[in-house]
Coordinates of C-alpha atoms in Angstrom, one line a residue:
Chain A
M249 CA 0.0 0.0 0.0
L250 CA 2.9 2.3 0.8
D251 CA 4.0 1.9 -2.8
V252 CA 0.6 3.2 -4.1
L253 CA 1.0 6.4 -2.2
P254 CA 3.1 9.2 -3.8
G255 CA 6.7 9.7 -2.7
N256 CA 9.4 7.3 -1.7
A257 CA 9.9 5.7 1.8
A258 CA 13.5 6.9 1.8
E259 CA 12.4 10.5 1.1
V260 CA 9.9 10.3 3.9
M261 CA 12.5 9.0 6.3
L262 CA 15.2 11.5 5.4
G263 CA 12.9 14.5 5.3
E264 CA 12.5 17.4 2.9
S265 CA 16.1 18.6 3.3
A266 CA 17.7 15.3 2.1
T267 CA 20.0 15.4 -0.8
P268 CA 19.2 13.1 -3.9
E269 CA 22.4 11.2 -3.1
S270 CA 21.4 10.3 0.4
V271 CA 17.9 9.4 -0.8
A272 CA 19.4 7.1 -3.4
A273 CA 21.8 5.5 -0.9
L274 CA 19.0 4.8 1.6
S275 CA 16.7 3.6 -1.2
A276 CA 19.4 1.1 -2.2
K277 CA 20.0 0.0 1.5
L278 CA 16.2 -0.5 1.9
G279 CA 16.0 -2.3 -1.4
L280 CA 13.5 0.2 -2.8
D281 CA 15.2 0.0 -6.2
R282 CA 13.7 -3.4 -6.7
P283 CA 10.2 -4.0 -8.2
A284 CA 7.3 -3.6 -5.8
P285 CA 6.0 -7.2 -6.2
V286 CA 9.5 -8.6 -5.4
R287 CA 9.7 -6.4 -2.3
Y288 CA 6.2 -7.4 -1.2
A289 CA 7.0 -11.1 -1.6
D290 CA 10.2 -10.5 0.5
W291 CA 8.3 -8.6 3.1
M292 CA 5.7 -11.4 3.4
K293 CA 8.4 -14.0 3.7
G294 CA 10.1 -11.8 6.4
L295 CA 6.8 -11.6 8.3
A296 CA 6.4 -15.4 8.1
T297 CA 10.0 -16.1 9.3
G298 CA 10.1 -13.2 11.8
E299 CA 12.8 -11.3 9.9
L300 CA 11.3 -7.9 9.6
G301 CA 14.3 -5.8 8.6
T302 CA 16.3 -3.3 10.6
S303 CA 15.2 -0.1 12.3
I304 CA 17.0 2.9 11.0
A305 CA 16.7 4.9 14.2
Y306 CA 17.7 2.1 16.6
D307 CA 19.9 0.2 14.2
T308 CA 18.4 -3.0 15.7
P309 CA 16.4 -5.8 14.1
I310 CA 12.7 -4.7 14.1
A311 CA 11.7 -8.2 15.3
Q312 CA 13.9 -7.8 18.4
L313 CA 12.4 -4.3 19.1
V314 CA 8.9 -5.7 18.7
A315 CA 9.6 -8.7 21.0
E316 CA 11.0 -6.4 23.7
R317 CA 7.9 -4.3 23.6
L318 CA 5.4 -7.1 23.4
V319 CA 6.3 -8.1 27.0
V320 CA 4.5 -4.9 28.1
T321 CA 1.7 -4.6 25.5
V322 CA 0.5 -8.2 25.7
P323 CA 0.1 -8.4 29.5
L324 CA -1.5 -5.0 29.4
A325 CA -4.0 -6.0 26.8
L326 CA -4.7 -9.3 28.6
M327 CA -5.2 -7.6 32.0
A328 CA -7.5 -5.1 30.4
M329 CA -9.5 -7.8 28.6
A330 CA -9.8 -9.9 31.8
L331 CA -11.0 -6.8 33.7
T332 CA -13.4 -5.9 31.0
T333 CA -14.9 -9.3 31.0
L334 CA -15.2 -9.4 34.8
L335 CA -16.8 -6.0 35.0
A336 CA -19.1 -6.4 32.0
F337 CA -20.4 -9.8 33.1
S338 CA -21.0 -8.7 36.7
L339 CA -22.8 -5.5 35.6
G340 CA -24.7 -7.0 32.6
L341 CA -26.0 -10.0 34.6
Y342 CA -26.9 -7.8 37.6
A343 CA -28.8 -5.4 35.2
A344 CA -30.6 -8.3 33.5
S345 CA -31.7 -9.7 36.9
R346 CA -33.1 -6.3 37.8
H347 CA -34.7 -5.7 34.4
G348 CA -36.8 -2.5 34.4
R349 CA -35.9 -1.7 38.0
G350 CA -33.6 0.8 39.7
G351 CA -30.5 -1.4 39.4
D352 CA -31.0 -1.9 35.7
I353 CA -31.6 1.8 35.0
G354 CA -28.5 2.7 37.1
V355 CA -26.2 0.2 35.3
M356 CA -27.5 1.4 31.9
A357 CA -27.1 5.1 32.8
A358 CA -23.5 4.4 34.1
S359 CA -22.6 2.5 30.9
Q360 CA -24.0 5.3 28.7
I361 CA -21.6 7.7 30.5
G362 CA -18.8 5.1 30.4
I363 CA -19.1 4.8 26.6
A364 CA -18.9 8.6 26.2
I365 CA -15.6 8.9 28.2
P366 CA -12.4 8.9 26.2
N367 CA -10.1 6.3 27.6
F368 CA -7.0 8.6 27.6
W369 CA -9.0 11.2 29.6
F370 CA -10.1 8.5 32.1
A371 CA -6.4 7.5 32.3
I372 CA -5.5 11.1 33.2
L373 CA -8.2 11.2 35.9
L374 CA -6.9 7.9 37.3
I375 CA -3.4 9.5 37.5
L376 CA -4.9 12.5 39.1
A377 CA -6.7 10.5 41.8
F378 CA -4.4 7.6 42.5
A379 CA -1.0 9.0 41.7
V380 CA -1.2 12.7 42.4
K381 CA -3.7 12.9 45.2
L382 CA -3.6 9.4 47.0
R383 CA -0.1 8.4 45.8
W384 CA -1.1 4.7 45.7
F385 CA 0.4 4.2 42.2
S386 CA 3.1 5.9 40.2
A387 CA 2.0 8.3 37.5
G388 CA 3.8 6.3 34.8
G389 CA 6.8 4.3 33.7
F390 CA 7.5 0.6 33.9
P391 CA 10.1 -1.0 36.2
G392 CA 10.5 -4.2 34.1
W393 CA 9.7 -7.8 34.9
S394 CA 13.2 -8.7 36.2
E395 CA 14.2 -8.1 39.8
A396 CA 17.8 -7.7 38.6
D397 CA 16.7 -4.5 36.8
G398 CA 14.9 -3.1 39.9
G399 CA 11.5 -4.4 38.9
G400 CA 9.9 -7.8 39.3
V401 CA 6.5 -9.4 38.6
G402 CA 4.7 -7.6 41.4
A403 CA 6.1 -4.2 40.5
G404 CA 5.5 -4.8 36.8
L405 CA 1.8 -5.8 37.4
R406 CA 1.4 -2.8 39.8
A407 CA 2.6 -0.5 37.0
L408 CA 0.0 -2.0 34.6
V409 CA -3.0 -1.7 37.0
L410 CA -4.0 1.9 36.2
P411 CA -3.5 1.6 32.4
A412 CA -5.5 -1.7 32.4
V413 CA -8.3 0.0 34.4
A414 CA -8.3 2.9 32.0
L415 CA -8.6 0.6 29.0
A416 CA -11.1 -1.7 30.6
V417 CA -13.7 0.6 32.1
V418 CA -14.8 2.1 28.8
Q419 CA -14.9 -1.3 27.0
A420 CA -16.8 -2.8 29.9
A421 CA -19.4 -0.1 29.6
I422 CA -20.1 -1.3 26.0
L423 CA -19.9 -5.0 26.8
A424 CA -22.1 -4.8 29.9
R425 CA -25.0 -3.6 27.6
I426 CA -24.4 -6.4 25.2
V427 CA -24.4 -9.0 28.0
R428 CA -27.5 -7.6 29.5
S429 CA -29.5 -7.5 26.2
A430 CA -28.2 -11.0 25.1
V431 CA -29.2 -12.5 28.5
L432 CA -32.6 -10.8 28.4
D433 CA -33.2 -12.2 24.9
V434 CA -32.3 -15.8 26.0
L435 CA -34.4 -15.5 29.3
R436 CA -37.5 -15.1 27.1
E437 CA -36.8 -18.4 25.2
D438 CA -39.1 -21.4 25.8
F439 CA -36.3 -23.7 26.7
V440 CA -35.5 -21.5 29.8
R441 CA -39.1 -21.8 30.9
T442 CA -38.9 -25.6 30.4
A443 CA -35.6 -25.9 32.4
R444 CA -37.2 -23.9 35.2
A445 CA -40.4 -26.1 35.1
K446 CA -38.2 -29.2 35.3
G447 CA -36.9 -27.8 38.6
A448 CA -33.4 -26.5 37.6
T449 CA -32.0 -24.1 40.1
P450 CA -31.7 -20.4 39.1
R451 CA -27.9 -20.9 39.1
G452 CA -28.2 -24.0 37.0
V453 CA -30.4 -22.2 34.5
L454 CA -28.1 -19.3 34.3
W455 CA -24.8 -21.2 33.8
G456 CA -26.2 -24.2 31.9
H457 CA -28.7 -22.6 29.6
V458 CA -28.8 -18.8 29.6
L459 CA -25.1 -17.8 29.5
R460 CA -24.1 -20.4 27.0
N461 CA -26.8 -19.3 24.6
A462 CA -26.1 -15.6 25.2
M463 CA -22.4 -16.0 24.4
V464 CA -22.5 -15.8 20.6
P465 CA -23.3 -12.1 20.3
V466 CA -21.2 -11.4 23.4
L467 CA -18.2 -13.2 21.9
T468 CA -18.6 -11.2 18.6
V469 CA -18.4 -7.9 20.5
M470 CA -15.5 -9.2 22.7
G471 CA -13.5 -10.0 19.5
L472 CA -14.1 -6.4 18.2
Q473 CA -13.3 -5.1 21.6
F474 CA -9.9 -6.9 21.8
A475 CA -9.1 -5.0 18.6
N476 CA -10.1 -1.7 20.3
L477 CA -8.0 -2.6 23.3
L478 CA -4.9 -3.3 21.1
T479 CA -5.3 0.1 19.4
G480 CA -6.2 1.7 22.8
T481 CA -2.9 0.5 24.2
V482 CA -1.2 2.8 21.6
V483 CA -2.7 5.8 23.4
I484 CA -2.7 4.5 26.9
E485 CA 1.0 3.5 26.8
N486 CA 1.7 7.1 25.8
V487 CA -0.3 8.5 28.7
F488 CA 1.6 6.3 31.2
S489 CA 4.9 6.3 29.4
L490 CA 4.9 2.5 29.1
P491 CA 7.6 1.0 26.9
G492 CA 5.2 -1.1 24.8
L493 CA 4.3 -1.3 21.1
G494 CA 2.3 1.9 21.2
R495 CA 5.2 3.9 22.6
L496 CA 7.5 2.3 20.0
V497 CA 5.3 3.2 17.1
F498 CA 4.9 6.8 18.4
Q499 CA 8.6 7.2 18.8
A500 CA 9.1 5.7 15.3
I501 CA 6.8 8.4 13.9
A502 CA 8.9 11.0 15.6
N503 CA 12.1 9.4 14.3
R504 CA 10.6 8.9 10.8
D505 CA 11.4 5.3 11.2
L506 CA 8.8 4.2 8.5
L507 CA 9.7 0.5 8.5
V508 CA 9.0 0.2 12.2
V509 CA 5.7 2.0 11.9
R510 CA 4.7 -0.2 8.9
D511 CA 5.6 -3.4 10.7
V512 CA 4.0 -2.6 14.0
V513 CA 0.8 -1.4 12.3
M514 CA 0.7 -4.6 10.2
L515 CA 1.3 -6.7 13.3
L516 CA -1.6 -5.0 15.2
A517 CA -3.8 -5.4 12.1
A518 CA -2.9 -9.0 11.8
A519 CA -3.7 -9.5 15.5
V520 CA -7.1 -8.0 14.9
V521 CA -7.8 -10.4 12.0
L522 CA -6.5 -13.4 14.0
I523 CA -8.6 -12.6 17.1
N524 CA -11.7 -12.3 14.9
F525 CA -10.8 -15.6 13.3
V526 CA -10.4 -17.3 16.7
V527 CA -13.8 -15.8 17.7
D528 CA -15.4 -17.4 14.6
M529 CA -13.9 -20.7 15.6
L530 CA -15.2 -20.4 19.1
Y531 CA -18.8 -20.0 17.9
V532 CA -19.1 -23.6 17.1
V533 CA -17.5 -24.7 20.3
I534 CA -20.0 -22.7 22.3
D535 CA -23.0 -23.4 20.1
P536 CA -22.8 -26.8 18.5
R537 CA -26.0 -26.0 16.5
L538 CA -23.9 -23.7 14.3
R539 CA -21.7 -26.7 13.4
V540 CA -24.7 -28.6 12.2
R541 CA -25.9 -25.5 10.2
A542 CA -22.4 -25.0 8.7
A543 CA -22.3 -28.6 7.6
Chain B
M110 CA -48.7 -1.5 29.1
K111 CA -47.7 0.9 31.9
G112 CA -44.1 -0.4 31.6
A113 CA -44.1 0.2 27.8
G114 CA -45.4 3.7 28.3
S115 CA -42.8 4.6 30.8
R116 CA -40.1 3.1 28.6
V117 CA -41.3 5.3 25.7
R118 CA -41.1 8.4 28.0
W119 CA -37.7 7.4 29.2
R120 CA -36.5 7.0 25.5
R121 CA -38.0 10.4 24.6
A122 CA -36.2 12.0 27.6
N123 CA -32.9 10.4 26.4
F124 CA -33.5 11.9 22.9
V125 CA -34.3 15.3 24.3
I126 CA -31.2 15.3 26.5
G127 CA -29.0 14.2 23.6
A128 CA -30.5 16.7 21.2
T129 CA -30.1 19.5 23.7
L130 CA -26.4 18.6 24.3
V131 CA -25.7 18.4 20.5
T132 CA -27.6 21.7 19.9
L133 CA -25.5 23.4 22.6
L134 CA -22.3 22.1 20.9
V135 CA -23.4 23.3 17.5
G136 CA -24.5 26.6 19.0
L137 CA -21.1 27.1 20.8
A138 CA -19.2 26.3 17.6
L139 CA -21.3 28.9 15.6
L140 CA -21.0 31.4 18.4
S141 CA -17.2 31.1 18.3
F142 CA -17.2 32.6 14.8
V143 CA -18.7 35.9 16.1
W144 CA -17.7 36.0 19.8
T145 CA -15.4 34.5 22.3
P146 CA -14.6 36.0 25.8
Y147 CA -10.9 36.3 24.7
S148 CA -8.9 35.4 21.6
P149 CA -7.9 31.7 22.0
T150 CA -4.5 32.4 20.5
D151 CA -3.6 35.5 22.7
L152 CA -0.9 34.6 25.2
D153 CA -0.9 36.2 28.6
I154 CA 2.1 34.7 30.4
P155 CA 1.8 36.9 33.6
H156 CA -1.7 35.5 34.1
K157 CA -0.9 31.9 33.4
L158 CA -2.5 29.0 35.3
Q159 CA -5.1 31.2 37.0
P160 CA -8.0 29.5 38.9
P161 CA -11.5 30.4 37.9
T162 CA -12.2 34.1 38.4
P163 CA -15.0 36.5 37.2
A164 CA -12.6 37.6 34.4
H165 CA -11.7 34.0 33.3
W166 CA -14.7 31.8 34.2
L167 CA -12.6 28.5 34.1
G168 CA -9.2 30.1 34.6
T169 CA -6.2 30.2 32.2
D170 CA -3.8 27.6 30.9
S171 CA 0.0 27.4 31.1
L172 CA 0.3 30.1 28.4
G173 CA -2.3 32.4 30.0
R174 CA -4.9 31.6 27.4
D175 CA -8.6 31.8 28.5
I176 CA -9.9 28.2 29.0
V177 CA -13.5 29.1 28.1
S178 CA -12.4 30.6 24.8
L179 CA -10.2 27.6 24.0
L180 CA -13.1 25.2 24.7
I181 CA -15.6 27.2 22.6
V182 CA -13.2 27.4 19.6
G183 CA -12.2 23.7 20.2
S184 CA -15.8 22.6 19.5
R185 CA -15.3 23.8 15.9
V186 CA -12.6 21.2 15.3
S187 CA -14.8 18.4 16.8
I188 CA -17.7 19.3 14.6
A189 CA -15.6 19.7 11.5
V190 CA -13.9 16.3 12.0
G191 CA -17.2 14.6 12.7
L192 CA -19.0 16.1 9.7
I193 CA -16.2 15.6 7.1
A194 CA -15.2 12.1 8.4
V195 CA -18.8 10.9 8.4
G196 CA -19.4 12.7 5.0
I197 CA -16.5 10.6 3.6
G198 CA -17.9 7.5 5.1
I199 CA -21.4 8.1 3.7
A200 CA -20.3 9.4 0.3
F201 CA -18.1 6.3 -0.5
G202 CA -19.6 3.7 1.8
V203 CA -23.2 4.1 0.8
G204 CA -22.2 4.2 -2.9
I205 CA -20.1 1.0 -2.5
G206 CA -22.8 -0.7 -0.4
L207 CA -25.5 0.0 -3.0
L208 CA -23.3 -1.2 -5.8
A209 CA -22.7 -4.5 -4.0
A210 CA -26.5 -4.9 -3.3
V211 CA -27.5 -4.2 -6.9
K212 CA -24.7 -6.0 -8.7
R213 CA -24.3 -9.0 -6.3
G214 CA -21.8 -11.7 -7.5
W215 CA -18.2 -10.9 -7.6
V216 CA -18.7 -7.2 -7.1
E217 CA -20.5 -7.9 -3.8
E218 CA -17.7 -10.4 -2.8
A219 CA -15.0 -7.8 -3.7
V220 CA -16.8 -5.1 -1.7
M221 CA -17.2 -7.3 1.4
R222 CA -13.5 -8.4 1.3
F223 CA -12.4 -4.8 0.9
A224 CA -14.6 -4.0 4.0
D225 CA -13.0 -6.8 5.9
F226 CA -9.5 -5.6 5.0
T227 CA -10.2 -2.0 6.0
F228 CA -11.8 -3.1 9.2
A229 CA -8.5 -4.6 10.3
F230 CA -7.1 -1.0 10.4
P231 CA -9.0 0.9 13.1
A232 CA -9.0 4.7 12.6
L233 CA -6.1 5.1 14.9
L234 CA -3.9 2.7 13.0
S235 CA -4.7 4.2 9.7
A236 CA -4.0 7.6 11.1
I237 CA -0.6 6.5 12.5
M238 CA 0.3 5.0 9.1
L239 CA -0.8 8.2 7.2
T240 CA 0.9 10.4 9.7
A241 CA 4.2 8.5 9.3
I242 CA 4.1 9.3 5.6
Y243 CA 2.5 12.8 5.4
G244 CA 3.3 14.2 8.8
P245 CA 0.8 15.0 11.6
G246 CA -2.1 17.3 10.9
L247 CA -5.9 17.8 11.0
V248 CA -6.4 16.8 7.4
T249 CA -4.5 13.5 7.8
S250 CA -6.5 12.6 10.8
I251 CA -9.8 13.5 9.1
V252 CA -8.9 11.3 6.1
A253 CA -7.9 8.4 8.3
I254 CA -11.1 8.5 10.3
G255 CA -13.1 9.0 7.1
I256 CA -11.5 5.9 5.5
F257 CA -12.4 3.9 8.6
N258 CA -16.0 5.0 8.2
V259 CA -16.3 3.8 4.6
P260 CA -16.6 0.0 5.3
V261 CA -18.9 0.7 8.2
F262 CA -21.4 2.5 5.9
A263 CA -20.8 0.0 3.1
R264 CA -21.7 -3.0 5.2
I265 CA -24.8 -1.4 6.7
T266 CA -26.0 -0.1 3.3
R267 CA -25.5 -3.5 1.6
A268 CA -27.3 -5.5 4.3
S269 CA -30.3 -3.1 4.6
A270 CA -30.5 -2.6 0.8
L271 CA -30.7 -6.3 0.3
V272 CA -33.6 -6.5 2.8
V273 CA -35.5 -3.6 1.1
R274 CA -34.9 -5.1 -2.4
S275 CA -36.7 -8.3 -1.4
R276 CA -39.9 -6.4 -0.6
E277 CA -43.0 -6.4 -2.8
F278 CA -42.9 -2.7 -3.7
V279 CA -39.5 -3.2 -5.3
L280 CA -41.0 -6.1 -7.3
A281 CA -43.9 -3.8 -8.4
A282 CA -41.4 -1.0 -9.4
R283 CA -39.5 -3.6 -11.5
A284 CA -42.7 -4.8 -13.1
L285 CA -43.4 -1.1 -14.0
G286 CA -40.2 -1.2 -16.0
K287 CA -38.0 0.9 -13.8
S288 CA -34.2 0.3 -14.1
E289 CA -32.2 -1.1 -11.2
W290 CA -30.6 2.2 -10.4
Q291 CA -34.0 4.1 -10.6
I292 CA -35.3 1.6 -8.0
T293 CA -32.2 2.0 -5.9
I294 CA -32.5 5.8 -5.8
E295 CA -36.3 6.2 -5.7
H296 CA -37.2 3.3 -3.4
V297 CA -34.2 1.6 -1.7
L298 CA -32.3 4.7 -0.6
P299 CA -35.3 6.5 1.1
N300 CA -36.1 3.3 3.0
I301 CA -32.6 2.9 4.4
A302 CA -32.1 6.6 5.1
A303 CA -33.3 6.4 8.7
L304 CA -30.8 3.6 9.5
L305 CA -28.0 5.6 7.9
I306 CA -28.9 8.7 9.9
V307 CA -28.8 6.8 13.2
Q308 CA -25.4 5.2 12.2
A309 CA -24.1 8.7 11.2
T310 CA -24.7 10.0 14.8
I311 CA -22.8 7.0 16.2
Q312 CA -19.9 7.4 13.7
F313 CA -19.9 11.2 14.5
A314 CA -19.3 10.4 18.1
I315 CA -16.6 7.8 17.3
A316 CA -14.9 10.4 15.0
I317 CA -14.8 13.0 17.8
L318 CA -13.2 10.4 20.2
A319 CA -10.7 9.4 17.5
E320 CA -9.7 13.0 16.7
A321 CA -9.3 13.8 20.4
A322 CA -7.1 10.8 20.8
L323 CA -5.0 11.7 17.8
S324 CA -4.7 15.3 18.9
Y325 CA -3.8 14.2 22.4
L326 CA -0.9 12.1 20.9
G327 CA 0.2 15.2 18.8
L328 CA -0.8 13.5 15.5
G329 CA -4.0 15.5 14.9
T330 CA -4.8 19.2 15.2
Q331 CA -1.6 21.2 15.4
P332 CA -1.0 24.4 17.4
P333 CA -2.1 27.2 17.5
T334 CA -5.5 25.7 16.5
P335 CA -7.3 24.9 19.7
S336 CA -8.7 21.4 20.1
W337 CA -10.0 19.5 23.1
G338 CA -7.5 16.6 22.6
R339 CA -4.5 19.0 22.5
M340 CA -5.8 20.8 25.6
L341 CA -5.7 17.5 27.4
N342 CA -2.2 16.8 26.2
E343 CA -1.0 20.2 27.5
A344 CA -2.9 19.7 30.7
Q345 CA -1.1 16.5 31.5
A346 CA 2.2 18.3 31.9
Q347 CA 0.6 20.6 34.5
L348 CA -1.2 17.8 36.4
F349 CA 0.5 18.7 39.7
Q350 CA 0.2 22.5 39.5
A351 CA -3.2 22.9 37.8
P352 CA -5.2 19.6 37.8
Q353 CA -8.4 21.4 36.9
L354 CA -7.0 21.9 33.3
A355 CA -7.3 18.2 32.7
I356 CA -11.0 18.2 33.7
Y357 CA -12.7 20.7 31.4
P358 CA -11.7 19.4 27.9
G359 CA -12.5 15.8 29.0
V360 CA -16.0 16.9 30.2
A361 CA -16.6 18.7 26.9
I362 CA -15.7 15.6 24.9
A363 CA -17.7 13.2 27.1
L364 CA -20.8 15.5 27.1
T365 CA -20.6 15.8 23.3
V366 CA -20.2 12.0 22.7
L367 CA -23.0 11.3 25.3
G368 CA -25.3 13.8 23.5
L369 CA -24.6 12.2 20.1
N370 CA -25.1 8.6 21.5
L371 CA -28.4 9.5 23.3
M372 CA -29.6 11.3 20.2
G373 CA -28.7 8.3 18.1
D374 CA -30.6 5.9 20.5
G375 CA -33.6 8.2 20.5
L376 CA -33.6 8.6 16.8
R377 CA -33.5 4.8 16.3
D378 CA -36.5 4.4 18.6
I379 CA -38.4 7.2 16.8
L380 CA -37.6 6.0 13.3
D381 CA -38.0 2.3 14.1
P382 CA -40.2 1.6 17.1
R383 CA -40.0 -2.2 16.6
L384 CA -36.4 -2.1 17.9
M385 CA -37.5 -0.5 21.2
R386 CA -40.0 -3.3 21.9
R387 CA -37.2 -5.9 21.5
R388 CA -35.0 -4.3 24.2

């Protein structure tokens, strides 16, 4: 796609003041003098084998840079997703059980506000409350996972708490509404009435029948949300100065390190596609009827 | 029946609150063209970081600029981004979606695969990619957000156009000898317009959030143009001295998005009451 756009990657990386000689030298170094299909094939081969080329700004293999940053971004995204799921299911099930009553209206109103809040602003508010006023957490930075570097697992997880909460609360507001409406839809089904009539306990009905049947729409949204969380980390890592993929791509833009930007963006996009593919696969695990229909 | 009645009133109240917030935003943006308490670009360093006073209702920022004036002028950027980005989405997305619904076959398949591909690049990722090539700026971010809107509208248009095209009145129009494109313009488009309007309010809110995030990162609106996202970026550096600066722009963004979402929900119920009964 970069080839379709006007200009040359070497010109972009060197800036407007670059001489034609330096542009030509960098073009040759990056292999831009070769035909686009050949470069595309090489790049795809590199993606498959993990050899992504070398960062101009860091003079380090991009794969190594990405691997170093993933140890922050992946735990952050997973923590945020776990928190999102926990919050959304608790609130969504509570609202569904209080349908039409105060608790339901309260959860729905809170989720409407939650959806409207930008996650980076919520992150700043969390810093203001828990770092500036209460001083329970640091306002940013990441000590690392290794105790030898002055960090450790506990310290690392602690540094990710506020960023994960900032990412999760907004996503949970959306997911709680989906959980509520999916559960309400299933509760109206005849098989739920039958299960109750056969003497199943409320807990048994909820776990054995309602949740399982409500999971297909919920999973679809969760797949889309994981994509939002991944792109959300780009912003949140910058709010908290966390050395993850988001910070890397941001620094790469500042350094005009186009290859790093390209590869990180493609990696995130590939993760989005992969997650949605996994969600599609999970449908048939959760709802075997879909397997029969597909066959 | 009593429950259904109170639900209708509740929904109408939501719509009224949403429409009021959106009207206020548009009013503020229009007002900014003729009046602001102070110029949003005038620096007044001796009076920097002032708390709210009768002269400066919400105080001043680190460069002595009046916060109220910055907020009022900042609303212009949000509206402009929302309008243009949604406009790009509707202009291309609706056209592509209708084409897929009318032509079917490989055209439809190609459109849907294009939509899948574009969906893998959320607005923020597209903006980062474009910024890396063209440099940061408002135009780049609007284009990126607009590109993200195209598949959203294309998918919705295709799906709803297929439903409308299976109705009897379309068959009747075809029997009268109307061409496929005449049917699409005269019958299909008016019948899916309500759905598109509702989606437009949702995408408008998403565009405002995306622009704010990009400006916060320094990739969107550039100084000296005021924008709510940039104000938050600048406020974060003053978090210990003037924490109130981080509150106002965020409240402005949240109220705007809340207003658009409530208005979208309300519009959906007004334009398609069957949906409300299902909730």
